[in-house]
Short mmCIF file of C-alpha atoms in Angstrom, two decimals:
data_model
loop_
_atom_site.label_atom_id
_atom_site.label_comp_id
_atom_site.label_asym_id
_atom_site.label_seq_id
_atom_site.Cartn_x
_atom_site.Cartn_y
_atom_site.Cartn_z
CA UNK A 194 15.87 20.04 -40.47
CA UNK A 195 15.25 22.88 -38.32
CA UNK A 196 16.76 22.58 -34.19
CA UNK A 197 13.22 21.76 -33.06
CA UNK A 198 12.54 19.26 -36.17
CA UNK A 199 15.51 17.77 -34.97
CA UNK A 200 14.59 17.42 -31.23
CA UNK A 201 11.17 16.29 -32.17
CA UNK A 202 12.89 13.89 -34.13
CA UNK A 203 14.82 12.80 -31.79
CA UNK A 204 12.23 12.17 -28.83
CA UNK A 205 10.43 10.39 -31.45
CA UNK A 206 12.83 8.07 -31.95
CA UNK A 207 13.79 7.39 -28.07
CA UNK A 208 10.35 7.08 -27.05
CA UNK A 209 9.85 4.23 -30.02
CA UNK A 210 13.17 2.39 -28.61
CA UNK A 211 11.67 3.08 -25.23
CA UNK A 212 8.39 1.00 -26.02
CA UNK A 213 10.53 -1.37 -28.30
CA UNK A 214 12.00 -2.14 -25.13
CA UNK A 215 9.13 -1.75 -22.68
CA UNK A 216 7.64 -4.92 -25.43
CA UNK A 217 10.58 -6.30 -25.27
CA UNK A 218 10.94 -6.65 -21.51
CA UNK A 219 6.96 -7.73 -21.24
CA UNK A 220 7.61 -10.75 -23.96
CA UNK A 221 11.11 -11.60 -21.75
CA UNK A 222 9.22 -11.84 -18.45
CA UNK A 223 6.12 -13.47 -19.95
CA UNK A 224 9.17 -16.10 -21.32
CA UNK A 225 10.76 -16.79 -18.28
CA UNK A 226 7.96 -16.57 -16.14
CA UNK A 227 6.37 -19.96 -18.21
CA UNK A 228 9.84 -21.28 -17.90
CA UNK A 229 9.56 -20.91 -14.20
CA UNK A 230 6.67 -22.66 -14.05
CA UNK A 231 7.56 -25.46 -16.15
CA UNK A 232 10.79 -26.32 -13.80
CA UNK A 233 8.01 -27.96 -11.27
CA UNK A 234 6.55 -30.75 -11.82
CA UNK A 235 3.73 -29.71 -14.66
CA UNK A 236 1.91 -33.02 -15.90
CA UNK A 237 1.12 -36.01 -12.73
CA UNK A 238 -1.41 -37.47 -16.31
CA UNK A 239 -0.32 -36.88 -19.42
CA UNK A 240 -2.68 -35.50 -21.48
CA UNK A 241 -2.35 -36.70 -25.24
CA UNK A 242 -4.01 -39.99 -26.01
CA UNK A 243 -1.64 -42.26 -25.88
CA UNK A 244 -4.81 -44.75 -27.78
CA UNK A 245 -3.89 -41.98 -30.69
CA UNK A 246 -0.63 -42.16 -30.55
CA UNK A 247 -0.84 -46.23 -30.66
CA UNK A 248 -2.86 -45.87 -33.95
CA UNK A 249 -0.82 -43.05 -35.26
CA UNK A 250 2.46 -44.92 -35.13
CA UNK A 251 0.78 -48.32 -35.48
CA UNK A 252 3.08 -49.44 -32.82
CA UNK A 253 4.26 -52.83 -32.12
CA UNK A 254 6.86 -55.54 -31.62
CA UNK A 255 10.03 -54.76 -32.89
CA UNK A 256 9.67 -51.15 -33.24
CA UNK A 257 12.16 -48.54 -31.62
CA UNK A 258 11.15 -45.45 -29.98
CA UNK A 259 12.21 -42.20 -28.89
CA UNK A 260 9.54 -39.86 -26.96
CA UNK A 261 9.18 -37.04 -24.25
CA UNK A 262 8.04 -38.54 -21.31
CA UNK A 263 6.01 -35.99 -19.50
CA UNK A 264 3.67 -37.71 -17.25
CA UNK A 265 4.60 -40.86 -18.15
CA UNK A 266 1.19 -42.62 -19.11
CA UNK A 267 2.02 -42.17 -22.99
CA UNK A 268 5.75 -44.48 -22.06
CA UNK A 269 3.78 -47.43 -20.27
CA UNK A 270 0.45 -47.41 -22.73
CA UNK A 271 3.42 -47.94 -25.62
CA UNK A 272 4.65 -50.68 -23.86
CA UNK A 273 1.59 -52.90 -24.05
CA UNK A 274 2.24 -53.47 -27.46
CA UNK A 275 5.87 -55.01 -26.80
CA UNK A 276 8.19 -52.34 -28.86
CA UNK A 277 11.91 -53.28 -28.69
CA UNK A 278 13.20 -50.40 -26.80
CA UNK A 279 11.57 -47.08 -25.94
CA UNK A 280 14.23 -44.22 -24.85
CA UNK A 281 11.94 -41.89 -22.74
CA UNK A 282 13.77 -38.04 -22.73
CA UNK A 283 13.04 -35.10 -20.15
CA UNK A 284 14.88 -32.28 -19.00
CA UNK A 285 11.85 -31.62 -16.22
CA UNK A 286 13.46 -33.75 -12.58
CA UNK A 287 10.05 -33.97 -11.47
CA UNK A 288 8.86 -35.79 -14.63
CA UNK A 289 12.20 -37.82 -14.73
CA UNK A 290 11.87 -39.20 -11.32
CA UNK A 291 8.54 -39.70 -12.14
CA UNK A 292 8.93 -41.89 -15.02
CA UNK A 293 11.58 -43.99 -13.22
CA UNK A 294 8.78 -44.68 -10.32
CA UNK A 295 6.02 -45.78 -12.56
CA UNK A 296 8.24 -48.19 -14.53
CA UNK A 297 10.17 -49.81 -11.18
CA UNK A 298 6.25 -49.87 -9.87
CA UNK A 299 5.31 -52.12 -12.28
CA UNK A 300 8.13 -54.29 -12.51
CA UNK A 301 8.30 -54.60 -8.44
CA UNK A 302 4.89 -53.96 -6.76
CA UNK A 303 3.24 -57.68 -6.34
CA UNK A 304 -0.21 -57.03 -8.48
CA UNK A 305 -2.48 -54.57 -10.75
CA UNK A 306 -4.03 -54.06 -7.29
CA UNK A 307 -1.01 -52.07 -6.23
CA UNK A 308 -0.35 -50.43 -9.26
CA UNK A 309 -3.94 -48.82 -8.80
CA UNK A 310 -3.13 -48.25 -5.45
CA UNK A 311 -0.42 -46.11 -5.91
CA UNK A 312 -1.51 -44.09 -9.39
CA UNK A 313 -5.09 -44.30 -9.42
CA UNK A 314 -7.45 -41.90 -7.31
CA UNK A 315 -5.02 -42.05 -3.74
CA UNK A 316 -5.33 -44.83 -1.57
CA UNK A 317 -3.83 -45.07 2.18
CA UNK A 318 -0.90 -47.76 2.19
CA UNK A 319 0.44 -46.81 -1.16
CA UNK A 320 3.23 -45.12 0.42
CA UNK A 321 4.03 -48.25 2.44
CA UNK A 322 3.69 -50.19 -1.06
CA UNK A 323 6.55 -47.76 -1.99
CA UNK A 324 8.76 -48.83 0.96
CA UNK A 325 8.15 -52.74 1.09
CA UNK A 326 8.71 -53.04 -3.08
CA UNK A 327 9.36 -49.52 -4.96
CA UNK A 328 12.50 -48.22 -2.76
CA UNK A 329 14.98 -50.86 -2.84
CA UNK A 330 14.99 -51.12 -6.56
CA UNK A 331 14.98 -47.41 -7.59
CA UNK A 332 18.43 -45.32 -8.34
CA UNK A 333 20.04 -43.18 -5.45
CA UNK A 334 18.55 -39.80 -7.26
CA UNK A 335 15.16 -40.71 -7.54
CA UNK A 336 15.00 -42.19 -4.10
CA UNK A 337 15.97 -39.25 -2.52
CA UNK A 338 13.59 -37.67 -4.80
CA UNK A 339 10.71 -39.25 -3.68
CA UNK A 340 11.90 -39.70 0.09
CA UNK A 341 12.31 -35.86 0.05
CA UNK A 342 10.25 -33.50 1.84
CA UNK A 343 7.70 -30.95 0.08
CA UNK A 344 6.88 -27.30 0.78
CA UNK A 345 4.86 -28.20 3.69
CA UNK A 346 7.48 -30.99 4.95
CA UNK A 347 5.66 -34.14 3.84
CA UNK A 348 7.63 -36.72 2.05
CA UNK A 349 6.35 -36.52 -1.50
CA UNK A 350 6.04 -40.11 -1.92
CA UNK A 351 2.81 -39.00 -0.07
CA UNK A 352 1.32 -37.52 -2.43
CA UNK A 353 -0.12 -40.60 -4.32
CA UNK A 354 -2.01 -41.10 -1.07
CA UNK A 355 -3.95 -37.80 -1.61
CA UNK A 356 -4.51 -37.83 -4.94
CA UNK A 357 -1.25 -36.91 -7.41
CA UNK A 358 -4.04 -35.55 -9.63
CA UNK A 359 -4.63 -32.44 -8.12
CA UNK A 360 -1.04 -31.49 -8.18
CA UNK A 361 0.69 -30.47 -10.82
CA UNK A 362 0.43 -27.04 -12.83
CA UNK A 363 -2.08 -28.43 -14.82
CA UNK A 364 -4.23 -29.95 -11.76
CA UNK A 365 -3.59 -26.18 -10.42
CA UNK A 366 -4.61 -24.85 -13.22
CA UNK A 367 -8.01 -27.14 -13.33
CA UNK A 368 -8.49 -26.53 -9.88
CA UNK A 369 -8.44 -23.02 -10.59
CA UNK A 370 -10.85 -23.31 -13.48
CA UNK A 371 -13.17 -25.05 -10.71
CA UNK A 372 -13.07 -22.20 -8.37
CA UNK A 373 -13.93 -19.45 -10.73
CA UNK A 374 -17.04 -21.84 -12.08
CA UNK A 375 -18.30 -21.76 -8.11
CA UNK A 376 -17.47 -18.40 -8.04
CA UNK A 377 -20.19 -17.89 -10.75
CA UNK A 378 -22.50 -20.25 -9.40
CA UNK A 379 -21.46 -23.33 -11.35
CA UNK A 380 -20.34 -26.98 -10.32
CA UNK A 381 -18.93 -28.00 -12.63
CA UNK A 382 -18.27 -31.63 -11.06
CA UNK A 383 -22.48 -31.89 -12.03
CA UNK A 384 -21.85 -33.13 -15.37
CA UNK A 385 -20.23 -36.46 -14.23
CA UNK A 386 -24.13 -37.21 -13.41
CA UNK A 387 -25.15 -36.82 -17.00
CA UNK A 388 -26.48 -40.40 -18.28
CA UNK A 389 -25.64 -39.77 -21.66
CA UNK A 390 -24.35 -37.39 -24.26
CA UNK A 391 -27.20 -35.22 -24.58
CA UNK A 392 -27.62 -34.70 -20.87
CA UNK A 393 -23.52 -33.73 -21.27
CA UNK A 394 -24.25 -31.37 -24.00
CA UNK A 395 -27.16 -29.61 -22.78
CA UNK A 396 -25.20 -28.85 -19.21
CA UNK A 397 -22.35 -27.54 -21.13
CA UNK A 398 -25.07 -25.54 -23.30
CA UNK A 399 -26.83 -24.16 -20.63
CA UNK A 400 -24.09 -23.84 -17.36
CA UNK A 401 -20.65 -23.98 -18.72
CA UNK A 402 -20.79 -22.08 -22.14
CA UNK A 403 -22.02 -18.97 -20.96
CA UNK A 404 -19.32 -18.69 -18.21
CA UNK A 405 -16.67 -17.83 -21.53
CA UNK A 406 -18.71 -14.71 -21.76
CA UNK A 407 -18.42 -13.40 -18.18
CA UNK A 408 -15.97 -10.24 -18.21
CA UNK A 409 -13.68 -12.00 -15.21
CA UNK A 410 -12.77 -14.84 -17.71
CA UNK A 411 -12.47 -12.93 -20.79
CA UNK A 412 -10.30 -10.15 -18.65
CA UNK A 413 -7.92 -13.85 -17.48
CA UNK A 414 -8.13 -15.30 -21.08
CA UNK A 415 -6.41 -12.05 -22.35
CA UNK A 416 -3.35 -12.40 -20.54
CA UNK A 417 -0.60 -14.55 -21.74
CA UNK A 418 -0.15 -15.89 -18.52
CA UNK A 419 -3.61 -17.33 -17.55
CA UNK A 420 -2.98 -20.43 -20.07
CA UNK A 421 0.47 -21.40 -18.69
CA UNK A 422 -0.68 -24.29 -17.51
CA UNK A 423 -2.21 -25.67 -20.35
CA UNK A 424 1.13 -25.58 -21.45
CA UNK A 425 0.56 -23.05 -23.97
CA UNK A 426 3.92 -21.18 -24.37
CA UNK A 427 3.70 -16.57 -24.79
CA UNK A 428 4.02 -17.33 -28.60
CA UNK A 429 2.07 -19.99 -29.26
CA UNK A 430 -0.80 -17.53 -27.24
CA UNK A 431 -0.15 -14.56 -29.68
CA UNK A 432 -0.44 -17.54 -32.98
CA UNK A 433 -4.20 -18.36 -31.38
CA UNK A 434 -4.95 -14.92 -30.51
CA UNK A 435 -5.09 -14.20 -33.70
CA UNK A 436 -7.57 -16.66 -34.89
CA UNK A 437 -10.35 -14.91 -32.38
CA UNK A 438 -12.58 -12.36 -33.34
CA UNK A 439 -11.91 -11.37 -29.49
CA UNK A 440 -8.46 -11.45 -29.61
CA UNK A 441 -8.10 -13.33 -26.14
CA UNK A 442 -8.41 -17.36 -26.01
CA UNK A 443 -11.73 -17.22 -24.41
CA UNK A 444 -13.36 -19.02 -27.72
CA UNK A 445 -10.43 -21.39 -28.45
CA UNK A 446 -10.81 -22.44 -24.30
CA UNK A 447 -14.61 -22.42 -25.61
CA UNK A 448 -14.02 -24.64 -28.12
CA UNK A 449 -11.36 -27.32 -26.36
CA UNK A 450 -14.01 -27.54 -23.61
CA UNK A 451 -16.65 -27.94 -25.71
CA UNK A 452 -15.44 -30.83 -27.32
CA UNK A 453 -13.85 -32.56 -23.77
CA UNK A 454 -17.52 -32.22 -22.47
CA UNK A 455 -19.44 -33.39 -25.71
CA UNK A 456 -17.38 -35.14 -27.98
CA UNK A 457 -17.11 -38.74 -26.17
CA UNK A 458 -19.30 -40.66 -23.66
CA UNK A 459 -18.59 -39.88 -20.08
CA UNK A 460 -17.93 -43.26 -19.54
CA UNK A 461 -15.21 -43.65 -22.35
CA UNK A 462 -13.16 -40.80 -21.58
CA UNK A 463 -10.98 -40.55 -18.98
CA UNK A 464 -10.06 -37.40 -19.46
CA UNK A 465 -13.38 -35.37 -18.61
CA UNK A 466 -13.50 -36.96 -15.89
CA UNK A 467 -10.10 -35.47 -14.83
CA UNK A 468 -11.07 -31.79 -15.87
CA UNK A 469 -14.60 -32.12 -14.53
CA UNK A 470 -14.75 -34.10 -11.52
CA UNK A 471 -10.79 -33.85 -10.37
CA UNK A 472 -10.43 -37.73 -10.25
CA UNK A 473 -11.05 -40.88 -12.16
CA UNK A 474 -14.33 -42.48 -11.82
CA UNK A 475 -14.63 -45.61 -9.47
CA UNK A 476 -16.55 -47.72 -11.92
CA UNK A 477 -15.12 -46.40 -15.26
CA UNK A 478 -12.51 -45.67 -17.80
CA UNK A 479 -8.94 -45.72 -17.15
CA UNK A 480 -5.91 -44.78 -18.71
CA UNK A 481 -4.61 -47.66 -20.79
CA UNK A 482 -1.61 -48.13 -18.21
CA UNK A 483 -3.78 -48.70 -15.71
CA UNK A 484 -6.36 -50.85 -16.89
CA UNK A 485 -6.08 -54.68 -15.79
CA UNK A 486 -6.02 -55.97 -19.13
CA UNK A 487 -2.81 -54.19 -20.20
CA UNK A 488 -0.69 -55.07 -16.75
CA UNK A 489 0.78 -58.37 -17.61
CA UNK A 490 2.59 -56.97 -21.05
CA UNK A 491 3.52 -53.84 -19.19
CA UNK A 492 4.90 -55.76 -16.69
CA UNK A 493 6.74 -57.70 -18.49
CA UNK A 494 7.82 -54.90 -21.08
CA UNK A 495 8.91 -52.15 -18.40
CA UNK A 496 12.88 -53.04 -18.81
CA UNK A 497 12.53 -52.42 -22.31
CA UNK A 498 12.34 -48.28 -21.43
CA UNK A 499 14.71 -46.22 -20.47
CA UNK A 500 14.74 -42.80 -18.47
CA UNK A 501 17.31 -39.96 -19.96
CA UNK A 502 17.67 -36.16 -18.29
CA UNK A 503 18.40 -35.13 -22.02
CA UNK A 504 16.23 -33.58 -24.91
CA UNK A 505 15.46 -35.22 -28.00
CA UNK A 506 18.09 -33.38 -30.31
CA UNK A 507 21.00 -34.21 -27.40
CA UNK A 508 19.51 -37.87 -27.54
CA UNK A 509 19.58 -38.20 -30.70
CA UNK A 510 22.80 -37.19 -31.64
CA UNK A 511 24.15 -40.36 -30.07
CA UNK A 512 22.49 -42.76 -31.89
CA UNK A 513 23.97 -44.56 -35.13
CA UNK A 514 21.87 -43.58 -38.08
CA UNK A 515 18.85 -45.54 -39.21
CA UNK A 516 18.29 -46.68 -35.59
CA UNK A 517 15.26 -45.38 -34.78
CA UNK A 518 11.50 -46.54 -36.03
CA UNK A 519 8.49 -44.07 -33.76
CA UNK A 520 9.65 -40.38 -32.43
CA UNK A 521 6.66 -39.12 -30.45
CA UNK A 522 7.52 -35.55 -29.65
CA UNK A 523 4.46 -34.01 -27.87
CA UNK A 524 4.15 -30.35 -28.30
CA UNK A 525 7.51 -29.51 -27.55
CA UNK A 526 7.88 -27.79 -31.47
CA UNK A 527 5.19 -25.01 -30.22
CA UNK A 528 7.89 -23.91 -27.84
CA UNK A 529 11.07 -23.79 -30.60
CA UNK A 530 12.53 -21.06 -32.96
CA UNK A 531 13.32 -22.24 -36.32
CA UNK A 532 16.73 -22.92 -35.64
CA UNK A 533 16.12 -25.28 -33.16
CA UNK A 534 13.29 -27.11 -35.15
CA UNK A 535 16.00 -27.78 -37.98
CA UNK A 536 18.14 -29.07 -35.91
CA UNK A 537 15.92 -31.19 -34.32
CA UNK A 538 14.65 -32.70 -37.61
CA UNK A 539 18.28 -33.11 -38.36
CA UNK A 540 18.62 -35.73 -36.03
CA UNK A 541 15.32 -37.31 -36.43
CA UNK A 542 16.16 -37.64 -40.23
CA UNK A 543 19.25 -38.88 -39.98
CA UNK A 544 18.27 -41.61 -37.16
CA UNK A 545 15.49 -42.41 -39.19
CA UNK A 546 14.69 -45.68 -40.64
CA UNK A 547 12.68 -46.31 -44.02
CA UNK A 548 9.01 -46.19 -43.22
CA UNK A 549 9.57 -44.26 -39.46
CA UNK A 550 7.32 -42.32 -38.67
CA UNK A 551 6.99 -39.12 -35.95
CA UNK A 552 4.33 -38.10 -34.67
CA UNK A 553 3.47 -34.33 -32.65
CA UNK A 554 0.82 -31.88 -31.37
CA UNK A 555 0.39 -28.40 -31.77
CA UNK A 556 -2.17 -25.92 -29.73
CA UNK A 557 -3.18 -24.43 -33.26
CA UNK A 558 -4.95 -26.85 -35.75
CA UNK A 559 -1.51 -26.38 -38.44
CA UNK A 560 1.43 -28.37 -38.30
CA UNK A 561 4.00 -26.06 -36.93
CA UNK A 562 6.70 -27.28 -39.29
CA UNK A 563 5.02 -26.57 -42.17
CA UNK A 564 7.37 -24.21 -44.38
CA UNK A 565 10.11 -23.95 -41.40
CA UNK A 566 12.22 -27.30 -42.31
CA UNK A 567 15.09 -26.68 -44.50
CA UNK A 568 14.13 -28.35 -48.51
CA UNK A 569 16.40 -31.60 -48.17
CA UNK A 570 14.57 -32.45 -44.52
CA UNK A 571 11.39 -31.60 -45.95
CA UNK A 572 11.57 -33.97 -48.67
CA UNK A 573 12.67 -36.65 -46.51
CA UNK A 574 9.12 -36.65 -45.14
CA UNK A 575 5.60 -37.40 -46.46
CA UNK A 576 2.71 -35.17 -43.92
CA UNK A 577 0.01 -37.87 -43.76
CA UNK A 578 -2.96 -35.42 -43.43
CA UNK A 579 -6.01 -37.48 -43.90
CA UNK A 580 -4.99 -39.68 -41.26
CA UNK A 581 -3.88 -37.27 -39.10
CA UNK A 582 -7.18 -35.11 -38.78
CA UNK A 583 -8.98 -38.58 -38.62
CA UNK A 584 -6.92 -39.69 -35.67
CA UNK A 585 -6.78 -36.18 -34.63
CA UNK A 586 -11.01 -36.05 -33.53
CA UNK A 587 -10.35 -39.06 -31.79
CA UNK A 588 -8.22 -37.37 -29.54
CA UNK A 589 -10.17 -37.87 -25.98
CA UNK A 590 -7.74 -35.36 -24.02
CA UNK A 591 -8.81 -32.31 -26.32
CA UNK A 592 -6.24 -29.83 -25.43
CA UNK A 593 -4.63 -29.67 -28.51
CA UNK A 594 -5.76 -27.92 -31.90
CA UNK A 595 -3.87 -30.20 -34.33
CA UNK A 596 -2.55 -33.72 -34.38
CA UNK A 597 0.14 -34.47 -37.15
CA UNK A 598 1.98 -37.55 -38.06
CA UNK A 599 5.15 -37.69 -40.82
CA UNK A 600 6.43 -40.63 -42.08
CA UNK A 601 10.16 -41.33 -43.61
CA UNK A 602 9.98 -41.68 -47.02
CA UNK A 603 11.23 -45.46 -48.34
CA UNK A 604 14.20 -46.06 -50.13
CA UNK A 605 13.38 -48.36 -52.85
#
């Protein structure tokens, strides 16, 4: 190789290290930029059915079980059906210290009234609700959570008197997703007026669909960022990217919207009326936790969960084996390497009882274990798949691509 070969070489080597790491850099700020925003509080609702996950784990007395908590609707809908013990695991303090206040609200506020009070749409007096029955029965940490000041100086046990809903990186993001609809010329809050499903599919037709097609939204969709918080992690993006014939999420949003406008009745679903209208209806569906019927077993279920600042794996390591009956793990896998997924199974399969089952979603329609667990997990575990896509388009929240559910095989 000649002197210039060799410097030609050369600078075509460092300028491939120098966009290796130019990538690299982009992917390591994408990272920690989602794990900046996921340090606030992300999720006021949670939003996977927690009807699903009832049915999926065909949950009830006796039963123990280990789950993210998140918002915290998913942990109080589970105890309606009386499980023996439900070990709730975050490692978000907003979503911690939320969890503790919904559980000590129903074991210490007088009536369902006040329960509504405080969770449903924001009602003045919920914050003195807080102080006369809430306060004196909550741990030091989360009281000085909740007595704490925000951004703007307001204690943040205020919030639930102007609407928790609307908070949040995911009410954000919504909110956002509102503005650029008006921006465009569309309200999107008109579809709460539609008297039945073909009135809802014909406005989503004619005024929502052909916003996905505006240049503004397909410009958004094509940055990694813009779907933050839908809690869609950089490489979970790139995995659904590659399923468009656009190669931006405009469709898949498409798609998920489609099916959260279309799928259910307005008035069973709970849900649309949180992405469409920005509150729950007055004279409608509510989440299970807050519906009257469910308050007296919730009630007097509530001391049966517990609130850790741990993840699952940590959680789990701690507990004798065969212990465990329901793991309900979210999405949480979309955001883990394979080394972390093993070791996460690790623990669920040695905690595992005969006939356990665990149950996850994933923002692509596969299971996101498939082919990543080590052969002697994997054969632990039978990937019921019928029953999972069944229980999957029943889904009301329709986020999420996939719904999956694994159950422990029996001994004997």
């Amino acid at each position: 190789m000649s002197a210039v070969e060799y410097g030609r070489g050369k600078t075509g080597r460092l300028k491939s290290a120098l966009l290796q790491h130019k990538a690299f850099s982009r992917e390591g700020l994408s990272e920690r930029l989602f794990g900046l925003l996921f340090s606030g509080l992300v999720y006021p609702q949670i939003w996977e059915d927690p009807d699903v996950d009832i049915a999926a784990m065909e949950l009830g007395p006796g039963h123990r079980v280990v789950t993210i908590g998140s918002g915290g609707c998913n942990v109080l809908a589970y105890l309606s059906r009386s499980p023996e013990h439900i070990d709730v695991v975050d490692l978000n303090t907003h979503h911690i210290a939320l969890n503790r206040l919904k559980l000590a609200a129903f074991r210490h506020l007088p009536d369902h009234a006040g329960v509504l009070r405080l969770f449903g749409n924001g009602e003045k007096g919920s914050a003195r609700d807080y102080e006369t029955h809430i306060a004196p029965h909550l741990d030091a940490e989360t009281r000085r959570y909740w007595e704490g000041r925000d951004s703007l100086g307001r204690k943040r046990i205020s919030v639930f008197e102007r609407n928790i809903y609307r908070t949040g990186l995911l009410g954000q993001f919504i909110g956002a997703g509102h503005l650029v609809a008006r921006l465009h010329g569309v309200d999107i809050t008109e579809l709460t007026q539609a008297r039945s499903m073909r009135e809802q599919r014909r406005f989503f037709d004619e005024r929502i669909a052909p916003l996905f097609d505006k240049p503004l939204i397909r410009w958004t969709t094509a940055r990694k960022s813009s779907l933050f918080g839908l809690g869609i992690p950089p490489r979970q993006y790139e995995e659904l990217a590659k399923s468009s014939e656009t190669g931006t999420l405009a469709p898949v949003l498409r798609q998920r919207l489609e099916k959260l406008a279309c799928q259910f009745p307005l008035h069973e679903n709970y849900f649309a009326w949180q992405a469409f209208a920005r509150r729950y209806p007055d004279d409608g569906p509510m989440p299970t936790y807050l519906q009257a019927a469910a308050f007296p077993a919730i009630r007097a279920n509530a001391e049966r969960a517990t609130v850790h600042h741990a993840n699952f794996t940590e959680l789990l390591a701690g507990k004798p084996a065969e212990s465990v009956d329901r793991y309900v793990l979210l999405d949480a896998q979309d955001w883990m390497n394979d080394q972390q997924i093993n070791a996460l199974w690790s623990e669920i399969t040695r905690t595992a009882r005969d006939g356990a089952r665990v149950i996850f979603r994933t923002a692509g329609e596969k299971s996101i274990i498939e082919g990543r667990l080590g052969a002697e997990t994997a054969g632990e575990w039978t990937y019921l798949a019928q029953t999972s896509r069944e229980l999957g388009m029943l889904d009301r929240s329709a986020i999420y691509g996939g719904f999956h559910i694994y159950e422990k095989t029996r001994n004997g």
